[in-house]
Short mmCIF file of C-alpha atoms in Angstrom, two decimals:
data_model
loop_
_atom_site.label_atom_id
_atom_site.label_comp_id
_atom_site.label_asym_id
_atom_site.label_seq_id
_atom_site.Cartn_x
_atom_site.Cartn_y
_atom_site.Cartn_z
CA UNK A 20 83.56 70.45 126.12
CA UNK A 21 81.57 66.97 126.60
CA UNK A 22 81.04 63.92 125.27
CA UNK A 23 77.25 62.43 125.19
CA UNK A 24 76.57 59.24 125.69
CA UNK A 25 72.87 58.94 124.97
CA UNK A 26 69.66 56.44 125.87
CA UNK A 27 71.61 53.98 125.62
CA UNK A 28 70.49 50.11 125.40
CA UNK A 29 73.35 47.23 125.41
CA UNK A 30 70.97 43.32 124.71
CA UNK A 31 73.13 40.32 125.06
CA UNK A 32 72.58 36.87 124.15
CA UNK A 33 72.17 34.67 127.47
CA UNK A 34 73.55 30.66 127.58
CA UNK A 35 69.88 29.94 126.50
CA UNK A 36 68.92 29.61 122.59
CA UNK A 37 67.22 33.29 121.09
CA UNK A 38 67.32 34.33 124.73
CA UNK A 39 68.74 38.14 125.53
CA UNK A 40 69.25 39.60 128.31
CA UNK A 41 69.16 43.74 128.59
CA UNK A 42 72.34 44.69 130.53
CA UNK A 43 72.29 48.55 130.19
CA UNK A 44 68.68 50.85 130.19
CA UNK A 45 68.40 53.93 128.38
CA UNK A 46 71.81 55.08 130.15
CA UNK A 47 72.20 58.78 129.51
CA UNK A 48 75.20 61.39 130.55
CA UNK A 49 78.37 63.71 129.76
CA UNK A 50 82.24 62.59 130.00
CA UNK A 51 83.66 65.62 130.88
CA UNK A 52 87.12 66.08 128.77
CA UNK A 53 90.15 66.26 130.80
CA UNK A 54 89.03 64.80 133.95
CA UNK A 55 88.43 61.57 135.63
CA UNK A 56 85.12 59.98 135.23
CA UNK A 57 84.53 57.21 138.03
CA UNK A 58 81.93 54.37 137.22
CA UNK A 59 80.72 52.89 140.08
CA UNK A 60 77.94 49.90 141.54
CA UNK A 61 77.49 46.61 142.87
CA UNK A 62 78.65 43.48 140.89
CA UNK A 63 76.39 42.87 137.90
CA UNK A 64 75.21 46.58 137.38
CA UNK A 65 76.79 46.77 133.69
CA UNK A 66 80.12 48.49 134.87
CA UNK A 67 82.17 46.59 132.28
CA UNK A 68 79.73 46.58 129.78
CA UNK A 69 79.47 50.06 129.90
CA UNK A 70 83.21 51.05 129.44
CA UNK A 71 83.46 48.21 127.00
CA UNK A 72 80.60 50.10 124.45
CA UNK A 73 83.25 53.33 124.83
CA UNK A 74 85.37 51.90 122.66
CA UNK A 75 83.56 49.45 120.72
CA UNK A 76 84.15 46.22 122.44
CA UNK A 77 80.18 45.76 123.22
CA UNK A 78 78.23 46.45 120.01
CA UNK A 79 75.53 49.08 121.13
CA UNK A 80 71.65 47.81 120.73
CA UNK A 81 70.21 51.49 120.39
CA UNK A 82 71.40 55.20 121.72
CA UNK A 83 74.42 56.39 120.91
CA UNK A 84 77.39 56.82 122.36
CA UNK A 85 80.83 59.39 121.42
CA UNK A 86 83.04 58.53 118.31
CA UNK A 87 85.76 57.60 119.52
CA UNK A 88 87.50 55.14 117.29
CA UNK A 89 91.34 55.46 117.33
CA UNK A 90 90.90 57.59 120.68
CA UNK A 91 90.79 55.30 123.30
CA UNK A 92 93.30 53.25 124.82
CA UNK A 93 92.15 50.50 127.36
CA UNK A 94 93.74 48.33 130.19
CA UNK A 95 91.57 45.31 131.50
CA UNK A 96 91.84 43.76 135.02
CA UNK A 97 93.93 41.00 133.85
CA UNK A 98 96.92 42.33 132.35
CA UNK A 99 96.91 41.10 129.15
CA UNK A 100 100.63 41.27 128.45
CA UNK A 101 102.40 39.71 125.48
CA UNK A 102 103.85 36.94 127.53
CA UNK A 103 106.69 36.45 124.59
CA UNK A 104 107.89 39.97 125.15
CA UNK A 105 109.92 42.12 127.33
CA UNK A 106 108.37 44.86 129.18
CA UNK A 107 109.87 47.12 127.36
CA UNK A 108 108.78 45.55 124.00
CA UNK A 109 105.04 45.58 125.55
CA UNK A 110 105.22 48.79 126.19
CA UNK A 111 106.39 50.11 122.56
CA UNK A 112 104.63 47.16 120.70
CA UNK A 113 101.25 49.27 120.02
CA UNK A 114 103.60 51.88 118.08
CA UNK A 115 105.79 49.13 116.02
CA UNK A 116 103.58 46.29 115.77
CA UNK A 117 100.95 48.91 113.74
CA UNK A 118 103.76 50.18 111.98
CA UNK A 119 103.28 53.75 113.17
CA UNK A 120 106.66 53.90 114.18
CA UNK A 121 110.13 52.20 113.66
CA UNK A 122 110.88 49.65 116.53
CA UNK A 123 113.91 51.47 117.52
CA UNK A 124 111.56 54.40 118.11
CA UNK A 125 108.98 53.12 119.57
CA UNK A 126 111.64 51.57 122.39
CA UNK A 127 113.05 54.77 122.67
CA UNK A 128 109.87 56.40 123.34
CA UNK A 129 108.98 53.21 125.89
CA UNK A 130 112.04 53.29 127.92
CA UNK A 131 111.59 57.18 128.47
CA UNK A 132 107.91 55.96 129.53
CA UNK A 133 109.67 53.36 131.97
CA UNK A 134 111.87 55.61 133.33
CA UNK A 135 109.55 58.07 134.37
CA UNK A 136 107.59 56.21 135.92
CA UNK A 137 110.42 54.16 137.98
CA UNK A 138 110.16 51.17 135.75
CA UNK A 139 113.35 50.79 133.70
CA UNK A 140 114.64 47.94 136.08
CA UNK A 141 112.10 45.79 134.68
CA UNK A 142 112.98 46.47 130.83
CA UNK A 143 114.63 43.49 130.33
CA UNK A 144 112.23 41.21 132.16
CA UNK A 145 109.38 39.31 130.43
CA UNK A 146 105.97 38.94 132.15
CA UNK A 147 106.19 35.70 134.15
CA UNK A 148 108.92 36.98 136.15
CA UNK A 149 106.99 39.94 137.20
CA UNK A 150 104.68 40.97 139.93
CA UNK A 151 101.18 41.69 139.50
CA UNK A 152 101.16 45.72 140.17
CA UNK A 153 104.29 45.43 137.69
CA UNK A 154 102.69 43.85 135.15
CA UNK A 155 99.24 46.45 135.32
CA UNK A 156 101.55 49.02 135.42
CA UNK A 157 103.24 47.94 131.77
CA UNK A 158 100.05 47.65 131.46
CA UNK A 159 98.60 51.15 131.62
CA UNK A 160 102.25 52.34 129.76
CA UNK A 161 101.34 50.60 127.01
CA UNK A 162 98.52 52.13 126.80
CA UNK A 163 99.76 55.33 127.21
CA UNK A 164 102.26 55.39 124.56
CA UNK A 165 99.47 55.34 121.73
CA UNK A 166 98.97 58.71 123.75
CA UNK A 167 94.92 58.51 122.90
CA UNK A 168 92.75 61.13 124.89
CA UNK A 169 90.67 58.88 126.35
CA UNK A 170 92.18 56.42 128.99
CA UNK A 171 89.48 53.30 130.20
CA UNK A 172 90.65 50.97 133.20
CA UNK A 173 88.27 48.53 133.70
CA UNK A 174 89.01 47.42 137.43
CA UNK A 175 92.74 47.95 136.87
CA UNK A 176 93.22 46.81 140.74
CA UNK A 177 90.95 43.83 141.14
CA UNK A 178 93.60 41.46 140.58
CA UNK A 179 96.07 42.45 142.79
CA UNK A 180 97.08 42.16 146.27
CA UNK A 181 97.67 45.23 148.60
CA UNK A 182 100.98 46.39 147.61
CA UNK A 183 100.43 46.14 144.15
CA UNK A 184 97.08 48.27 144.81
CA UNK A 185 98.91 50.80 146.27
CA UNK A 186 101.77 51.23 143.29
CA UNK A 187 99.06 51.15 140.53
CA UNK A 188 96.52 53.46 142.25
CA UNK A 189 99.69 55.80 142.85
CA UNK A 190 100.71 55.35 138.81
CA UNK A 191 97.14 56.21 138.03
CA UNK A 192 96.62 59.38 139.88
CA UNK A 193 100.06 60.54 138.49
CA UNK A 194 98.50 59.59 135.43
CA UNK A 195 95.72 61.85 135.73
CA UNK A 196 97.38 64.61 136.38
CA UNK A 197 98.60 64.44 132.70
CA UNK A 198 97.27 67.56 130.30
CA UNK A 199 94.57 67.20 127.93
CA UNK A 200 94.12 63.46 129.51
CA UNK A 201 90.28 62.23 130.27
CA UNK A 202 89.85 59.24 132.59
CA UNK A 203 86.91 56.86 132.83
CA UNK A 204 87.91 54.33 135.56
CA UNK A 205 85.30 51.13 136.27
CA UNK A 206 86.58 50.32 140.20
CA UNK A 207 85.65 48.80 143.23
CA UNK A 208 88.03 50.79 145.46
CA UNK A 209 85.67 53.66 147.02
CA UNK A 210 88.88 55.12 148.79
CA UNK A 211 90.88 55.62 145.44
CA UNK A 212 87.65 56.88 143.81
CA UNK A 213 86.76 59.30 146.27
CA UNK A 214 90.72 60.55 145.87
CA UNK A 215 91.05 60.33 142.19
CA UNK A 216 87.42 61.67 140.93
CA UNK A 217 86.35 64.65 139.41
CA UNK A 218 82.98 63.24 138.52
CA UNK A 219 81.22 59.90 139.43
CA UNK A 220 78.34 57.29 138.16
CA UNK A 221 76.64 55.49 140.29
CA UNK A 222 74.98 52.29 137.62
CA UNK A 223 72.90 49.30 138.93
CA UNK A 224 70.88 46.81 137.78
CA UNK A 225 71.39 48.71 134.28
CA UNK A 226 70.81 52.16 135.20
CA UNK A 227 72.30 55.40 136.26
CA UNK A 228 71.29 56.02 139.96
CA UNK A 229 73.29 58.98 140.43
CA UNK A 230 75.50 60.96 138.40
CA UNK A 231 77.47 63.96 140.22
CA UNK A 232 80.75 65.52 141.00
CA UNK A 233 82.45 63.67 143.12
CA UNK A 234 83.02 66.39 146.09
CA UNK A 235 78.78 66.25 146.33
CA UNK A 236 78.96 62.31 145.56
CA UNK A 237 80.86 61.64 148.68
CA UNK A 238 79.25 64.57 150.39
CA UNK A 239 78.28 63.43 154.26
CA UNK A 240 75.37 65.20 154.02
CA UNK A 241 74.49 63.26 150.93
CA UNK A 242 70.61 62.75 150.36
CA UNK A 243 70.67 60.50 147.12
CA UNK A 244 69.13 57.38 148.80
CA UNK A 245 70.80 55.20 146.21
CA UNK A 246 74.45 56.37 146.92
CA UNK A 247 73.89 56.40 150.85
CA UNK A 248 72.97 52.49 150.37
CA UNK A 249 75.84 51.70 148.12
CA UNK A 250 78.54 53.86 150.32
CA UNK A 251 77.43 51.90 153.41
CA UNK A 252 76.86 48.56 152.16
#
């Protein structure tokens, strides 16, 4: 089973009056359900934008893309925390705060989410007194506790030093390994996508240069021209 995302054209407005700029062109592929789906490019190429559309942040100028409303769940490259809450309360708050669930159950169900994933130290703590990687990972939590199908991380690591690299790319691939889960990860990090990828999108200047499974992708004897210049510049 796939999901289509079709000829599609994202227009923005530029900093110039009835100016618009054409970010995405007549992008066209599958998501493949229950795998990881690895967007990739140079700075500019419409990464962001494209994930964005996914779940209606970006209003779409023509094409189409999936329905997916109320099955996505996102985490941006800057956190995004509820700086007035614990990490524990960040983690249940998309459950209480929608009144889906009781706020005693939706902490119940975050702890369990923090202790699985070696996080219940920080319960207690509120986001200024955490590290970076910490705070992504609450991050991601949070997002998986609405437990939507369709996980976006839009440069989850790009923020972060090293270390905190390492303990969120580690989260994430446990992450994937999650049933019925589909992952469509915007990153910079060719290492983590060549580890973490069962498909991958090569997008710049606006268009799809190359879209492949990731074991042919990272191939050596690779003959796409446009992925041999991106992997070695």
């Amino acid at each position: 089973m796939t999901m289509a995302v079709k000829q599609l054209v994202v227009t923005v407005p530029t900093n110039k009056k009835h100016v618009t700029k054409e970010v995405l062109h007549e992008v066209s592929f599958d998501i493949p359900t229950a795998q990881v789906l690895t967007i990739l490019g140079p700075s500019g190429a419409g990464k962001s934008t494209l994930i964005r559309t996914l779940n209606g942040l970006q209003p779409v100028t023509t094409g189409s893309v999936p329905d997916l409303a109320g099955q996505t769940a996102m985490v941006f490259q800057h956190f995004n925390l509820f700086a007035n809450l614990t990490a524990l309360d960040n983690v249940a708050s998309p459950l209480y705060l929608t009144g889906q669930q009781s706020k005693s159950v939706a902490r119940e169900r975050a702890m369990t989410l923090l202790e699985k994933f070696n996080l219940a130290g920080v319960a207690t703590q509120y986001p200024s007194s955490l590290s970076g990687g910490q705070k992504q990972r609450i991050g991601i939590l949070r997002a998986l506790i609405t437990e939507a199908p369709v996980l976006l991380l839009d440069e989850p690591t790009s923020a972060l030093d090293p270390e905190s690299i390492r303990e969120v790319t580690d989260m994430i691939t446990e992450v994937a390994k999650l049933p019925n889960r589909t992952i469509i990860l915007v990153t910079h990090d060719i290492a983590f996508a060549r580890d973490i990828s069962d498909d991958v999108l090569l997008l710049a200047d606006g268009r799809v240069q190359a879209f492949e499974r990731a074991d042919d992708f990272f191939a050596p004897e690779q003959q796409n021209t446009a992925i041999t210049a991106f992997l070695t510049r």
